[in-house]
XYZ file of C-alpha atoms in Angstrom:
361
model
C -6.427 6.552 -3.553
C -7.161 5.344 -7.071
C -7.965 1.689 -7.708
C -7.520 0.088 -11.130
C -8.402 -3.553 -11.759
C -7.044 -5.487 -14.738
C -6.223 -9.058 -15.811
C -2.931 -10.841 -16.297
C -2.251 -12.992 -19.353
C -3.448 -16.166 -17.600
C -6.690 -14.579 -16.371
C -5.688 -13.736 -12.803
C -6.878 -10.423 -11.385
C -4.379 -7.638 -10.674
C -5.275 -4.386 -8.892
C -3.204 -1.203 -8.775
C -3.610 1.128 -5.778
C -2.222 4.563 -6.592
C -1.595 7.664 -4.520
C -2.481 9.958 -7.447
C -5.996 10.022 -8.874
C -4.748 10.866 -12.364
C -2.531 7.781 -12.730
C -3.366 5.701 -15.815
C -2.846 1.934 -15.692
C -3.321 0.417 -19.140
C -0.192 -1.743 -19.554
C -0.871 -5.221 -20.959
C 0.721 -8.416 -19.666
C 2.811 -9.562 -22.657
C 3.864 -12.941 -21.254
C 2.714 -16.103 -23.071
C 1.077 -17.640 -19.993
C -1.329 -20.544 -20.002
C -4.387 -20.349 -17.719
C -3.490 -21.095 -14.110
C -4.318 -24.635 -12.997
C -4.439 -25.349 -9.265
C -4.997 -28.525 -7.267
C -5.903 -27.028 -3.890
C -7.979 -29.238 -1.630
C -9.181 -28.682 1.933
C -9.016 -31.826 4.052
C -10.563 -31.796 7.552
C -8.688 -33.567 10.338
C -11.254 -35.723 12.207
C -9.166 -35.879 15.389
C -8.087 -32.267 15.794
C -11.115 -30.661 14.168
C -8.997 -28.364 12.032
C -8.211 -28.503 8.318
C -5.197 -28.821 6.022
C -4.835 -27.267 2.566
C -3.221 -29.774 0.204
C -1.678 -27.897 -2.752
C 0.872 -30.003 -4.615
C 1.179 -27.493 -7.478
C 3.061 -25.152 -5.119
C 6.170 -27.317 -5.430
C 6.911 -25.494 -8.678
C 6.686 -21.948 -7.312
C 9.495 -19.436 -7.812
C 12.280 -19.966 -5.275
C 14.878 -17.324 -4.368
C 15.428 -15.831 -7.836
C 18.252 -13.286 -8.300
C 17.178 -9.659 -7.919
C 17.250 -9.037 -11.657
C 14.704 -11.847 -12.157
C 12.311 -10.899 -9.362
C 8.697 -11.455 -10.511
C 7.376 -8.757 -8.135
C 9.343 -5.880 -9.626
C 7.667 -3.766 -12.335
C 8.066 -4.755 -15.970
C 10.978 -2.912 -17.581
C 11.479 -3.254 -21.336
C 11.612 -6.941 -22.201
C 12.000 -8.013 -18.590
C 8.416 -9.183 -18.088
C 7.079 -9.741 -14.561
C 3.833 -10.256 -12.678
C 3.279 -6.472 -12.822
C 2.819 -5.284 -16.429
C 3.373 -1.580 -15.725
C 6.821 0.002 -15.446
C 6.076 1.399 -11.972
C 3.541 1.113 -9.176
C 2.717 2.360 -5.690
C 0.942 -0.707 -4.272
C -0.261 -3.653 -6.303
C -2.309 -6.743 -5.418
C -2.774 -9.804 -7.590
C -3.984 -13.377 -7.378
C -1.187 -15.725 -6.394
C 0.094 -17.811 -9.294
C 0.715 -20.719 -6.882
C -2.157 -20.389 -4.395
C -2.726 -22.546 -1.331
C -6.429 -21.764 -1.629
C -8.407 -21.353 -4.852
C -11.955 -21.605 -6.194
C -14.313 -23.204 -3.661
C -11.371 -23.460 -1.263
C -10.902 -19.685 -1.019
C -8.367 -17.331 -2.567
C -4.755 -16.227 -2.106
C -3.382 -12.837 -3.115
C 0.028 -11.167 -3.133
C 0.420 -7.572 -1.904
C 3.499 -5.684 -3.149
C 4.132 -2.772 -0.785
C 6.442 -0.841 -3.122
C 8.124 -1.217 -6.493
C 11.540 -0.737 -4.812
C 13.047 -4.219 -4.618
C 15.619 -3.238 -1.977
C 13.206 -1.494 0.389
C 11.209 -2.870 3.318
C 7.874 -2.000 4.911
C 9.771 -0.140 7.624
C 11.368 2.051 4.945
C 8.021 3.247 3.560
C 6.790 6.780 4.097
C 3.670 7.297 6.186
C 1.772 8.082 2.979
C 2.867 4.780 1.438
C 2.017 2.817 4.587
C -1.436 4.398 4.646
C -1.952 3.243 1.052
C -1.088 -0.333 2.071
C -3.652 -0.058 4.873
C -6.260 1.066 2.338
C -5.371 -1.867 0.073
C -5.730 -4.327 2.987
C -9.092 -2.786 3.846
C -10.373 -2.844 0.270
C -9.319 -6.458 -0.246
C -10.970 -7.453 3.044
C -14.205 -5.923 1.779
C -14.039 -7.496 -1.669
C -12.946 -10.954 -0.532
C -15.531 -11.096 2.247
C -18.235 -11.011 -0.440
C -16.984 -14.111 -2.259
C -19.364 -17.050 -1.598
C -16.568 -19.397 -0.493
C -14.910 -16.990 1.953
C -15.497 -16.967 5.701
C -12.371 -15.232 7.030
C -9.817 -12.807 5.547
C -6.228 -12.838 6.783
C -3.724 -10.119 5.778
C -0.118 -10.835 6.729
C 3.554 -10.314 5.951
C 6.362 -12.850 6.180
C 9.769 -11.160 6.225
C 13.149 -12.834 6.047
C 14.637 -16.042 4.702
C 14.514 -17.513 8.228
C 10.719 -17.280 8.084
C 10.666 -19.142 4.772
C 10.225 -16.218 2.394
C 11.151 -17.244 -1.158
C 10.992 -13.788 -2.772
C 13.091 -10.927 -1.394
C 10.883 -8.117 -2.728
C 8.906 -6.353 0.071
C 5.492 -7.974 -0.065
C 2.790 -9.646 1.971
C -0.124 -11.930 1.315
C -3.856 -12.205 1.878
C -5.537 -15.552 2.485
C -9.307 -15.775 2.172
C -10.298 -18.954 3.999
C -13.503 -20.959 3.475
C -13.717 -21.560 7.238
C -12.978 -19.876 10.564
C -9.324 -20.586 11.308
C -8.437 -22.684 14.382
C -6.593 -19.832 16.084
C -9.558 -17.502 15.693
C -11.906 -20.227 16.930
C -9.842 -20.512 20.119
C -10.181 -16.763 20.676
C -13.929 -16.915 20.071
C -14.369 -19.750 22.580
C -12.420 -17.811 25.205
C -14.463 -14.728 24.346
C -17.720 -16.661 24.796
C -16.611 -18.162 28.115
C -15.578 -14.756 29.489
C -18.811 -13.147 28.324
C -20.831 -15.829 30.092
C -18.749 -15.754 33.280
C -18.864 -11.956 33.625
C -22.450 -11.383 32.578
C -21.582 -9.735 29.278
C -18.002 -8.538 29.715
C -15.595 -8.447 26.786
C -12.349 -10.392 27.099
C -10.445 -8.262 24.571
C -11.362 -5.115 26.498
C -10.231 -6.707 29.760
C -6.904 -7.795 28.264
C -6.204 -4.372 26.800
C -7.117 -2.625 30.063
C -4.820 -4.916 32.055
C -1.901 -4.512 29.681
C -2.173 -0.720 29.547
C -1.966 -0.645 33.339
C 1.124 -2.863 33.419
C 4.815 -2.928 32.531
C 4.653 -4.545 29.099
C 3.467 -1.522 27.101
C 5.798 -0.800 24.178
C 4.138 2.361 22.906
C 0.781 4.076 23.289
C -0.853 6.843 21.277
C -4.290 8.417 21.266
C -5.838 5.703 19.089
C -3.463 2.705 19.289
C -1.734 0.616 21.947
C 1.137 -1.833 21.478
C 2.268 -4.255 24.170
C 4.059 -7.544 24.720
C 1.356 -9.938 25.964
C 1.548 -11.570 29.390
C 1.852 -15.053 27.853
C 3.889 -14.178 24.772
C 4.674 -17.278 22.713
C 7.654 -15.783 20.864
C 10.875 -14.175 22.143
C 9.830 -10.743 20.856
C 6.096 -10.481 20.232
C 3.982 -7.325 20.134
C 0.217 -7.008 19.866
C -1.134 -3.790 18.358
C -4.747 -2.832 19.133
C -6.893 0.138 18.167
C -8.155 1.568 21.457
C -11.701 1.621 20.129
C -12.703 -2.009 19.670
C -13.710 -2.852 16.099
C -14.117 -6.307 14.484
C -12.127 -5.699 11.310
C -10.180 -3.243 9.180
C -13.364 -2.002 7.560
C -14.585 -0.586 10.868
C -11.528 1.544 11.692
C -12.424 5.222 11.890
C -10.500 7.967 10.114
C -8.592 9.006 13.224
C -7.215 5.499 13.733
C -6.384 5.153 10.030
C -4.504 8.419 10.045
C -2.443 7.506 13.096
C -1.733 3.885 12.094
C 1.231 4.486 9.717
C 3.189 6.405 12.331
C 2.617 3.738 14.989
C 3.211 0.694 12.796
C 6.327 2.045 11.103
C 7.790 2.852 14.513
C 7.149 -0.710 15.694
C 8.789 -2.210 12.614
C 11.810 0.056 12.976
C 12.188 -0.956 16.610
C 12.140 -4.599 15.559
C 15.036 -3.831 13.241
C 16.949 -2.372 16.216
C 16.323 -5.148 18.755
C 19.597 -6.933 18.145
C 21.905 -4.070 17.182
C 22.421 -2.164 20.417
C 19.657 0.335 19.756
C 21.564 2.682 17.478
C 19.556 1.955 14.343
C 22.555 0.464 12.555
C 22.860 -2.723 10.582
C 23.148 -5.048 13.577
C 25.906 -7.472 14.473
C 28.468 -8.348 11.826
C 26.749 -10.551 9.258
C 23.381 -10.257 11.035
C 20.513 -9.930 8.533
C 17.528 -7.690 9.318
C 15.156 -9.025 11.965
C 12.893 -11.701 10.456
C 9.250 -11.342 11.453
C 5.645 -12.255 10.824
C 3.010 -9.521 10.972
C -0.533 -10.911 11.166
C -3.881 -9.099 11.196
C -6.594 -10.844 13.205
C -10.094 -9.980 11.998
C -13.492 -11.351 12.947
C -14.755 -14.046 10.574
C -17.599 -13.139 8.249
C -19.301 -16.504 8.645
C -21.913 -17.550 11.212
C -20.857 -17.651 14.874
C -23.618 -19.877 16.295
C -21.145 -22.385 17.741
C -19.644 -19.671 19.950
C -22.484 -19.125 22.401
C -23.583 -15.517 22.673
C -20.714 -14.065 20.624
C -21.381 -11.595 17.805
C -18.883 -10.137 15.305
C -18.744 -6.853 17.204
C -17.359 -8.656 20.258
C -14.149 -9.482 18.377
C -11.259 -7.025 18.511
C -9.212 -6.345 15.415
C -5.529 -6.514 16.273
C -2.151 -7.126 14.705
C 0.393 -9.584 16.075
C 4.026 -8.899 15.211
C 6.707 -11.370 16.226
C 10.184 -12.594 15.364
C 11.601 -16.115 15.516
C 15.032 -14.748 16.485
C 15.605 -15.088 20.238
C 19.002 -13.401 20.409
C 21.686 -12.300 17.991
C 22.521 -15.190 15.675
C 20.071 -17.617 17.294
C 16.577 -18.623 16.208
C 13.628 -19.927 18.185
C 12.822 -23.331 16.675
C 9.469 -25.020 17.149
C 10.741 -28.316 18.510
C 9.044 -31.191 20.376
C 6.870 -29.324 22.881
C 5.779 -26.622 20.442
C 5.316 -28.731 17.308
C 4.221 -31.930 18.997
C 1.949 -30.564 21.717
C 1.469 -26.853 20.867
C 2.940 -25.882 24.252
C 5.305 -22.973 23.679
C 8.427 -22.372 25.742
C 9.611 -18.762 25.635
C 13.275 -18.014 26.383
C 12.745 -14.247 26.798
C 10.549 -12.954 29.666
C 7.816 -10.743 28.151
C 8.661 -7.944 30.576
C 12.284 -7.940 29.380
C 11.170 -8.007 25.744
C 8.930 -4.974 26.330
C 11.768 -3.140 28.076
C 14.104 -3.831 25.160
C 11.531 -2.603 22.623
C 11.136 0.619 24.624
C 14.920 1.067 24.770
C 15.275 1.018 20.987
C 12.719 3.766 20.353
C 13.498 6.261 17.601
C 15.323 9.351 18.786
């Protein structure tokens, strides 16, 4: 992998990640952009103990442009985009409309490929490995920023999820605090450690799932399963079998095997609703919308979580869709949105069975 860092016309950082070491990246951003001005503000909620990012400047962000005006495609001739070069393998740049900025953290965009009509599932294993290396490198770099306490790499896919740009891409949020969801995990981790005299909750969960009926696929270094209390109709958790706190700690064997495992999972998600033949799905059915979310240990202090250290946390990826059956979405209505009590219409055991049925031939 070759990494090349440069600056866009408005001062934002852009980084190319290339498969070839001899690739030269010297294209200049020719757009007449003014310096980016953001109004991000973190406001703590005194009742819930969490925080809200208020970012009114995001109202003006690009919204569903036609393919020939996509800002994530490479620059071609006089069609100027966020990527100055005429091609790229993987590219990461600071978001032009960030939810977090400055003392409030940082937001980045990750373009998985220059092919506008592709998807992550369509990448080669070599390309997927390069994305993994980009995620890992950005985790390292962002974790050293003074304002950053937790790094979150994720992909939103599909208009149903709220994606406003069709180009295959993900994002990285660098938060100035430990996120509420991670804090819940850490509290459960601390309670289990205390109750068992030092046991690890993540290890116990993985051991239980591997012995049960909700395993979707298992390899030498990775395990994917539908969790016992899945919140979403089709939800898979992917764990490295050797517990590590973050992407930085993955060993070479796990890194090498990851593309094969992850691409298979994504391709199965695309088959869930189409009868398992790998086709285009029901008539008029768009590809399966999903969120893919990496959970990493925070880099900040953990004193409030009694007895827990970073190494107790288990890196894992959660992949889920909001589609519950063909043509129907799972909406977060009163119980979910009002009280955070999820109601799942698909039994996790049935979801796991379905995801096994649609395995690649």
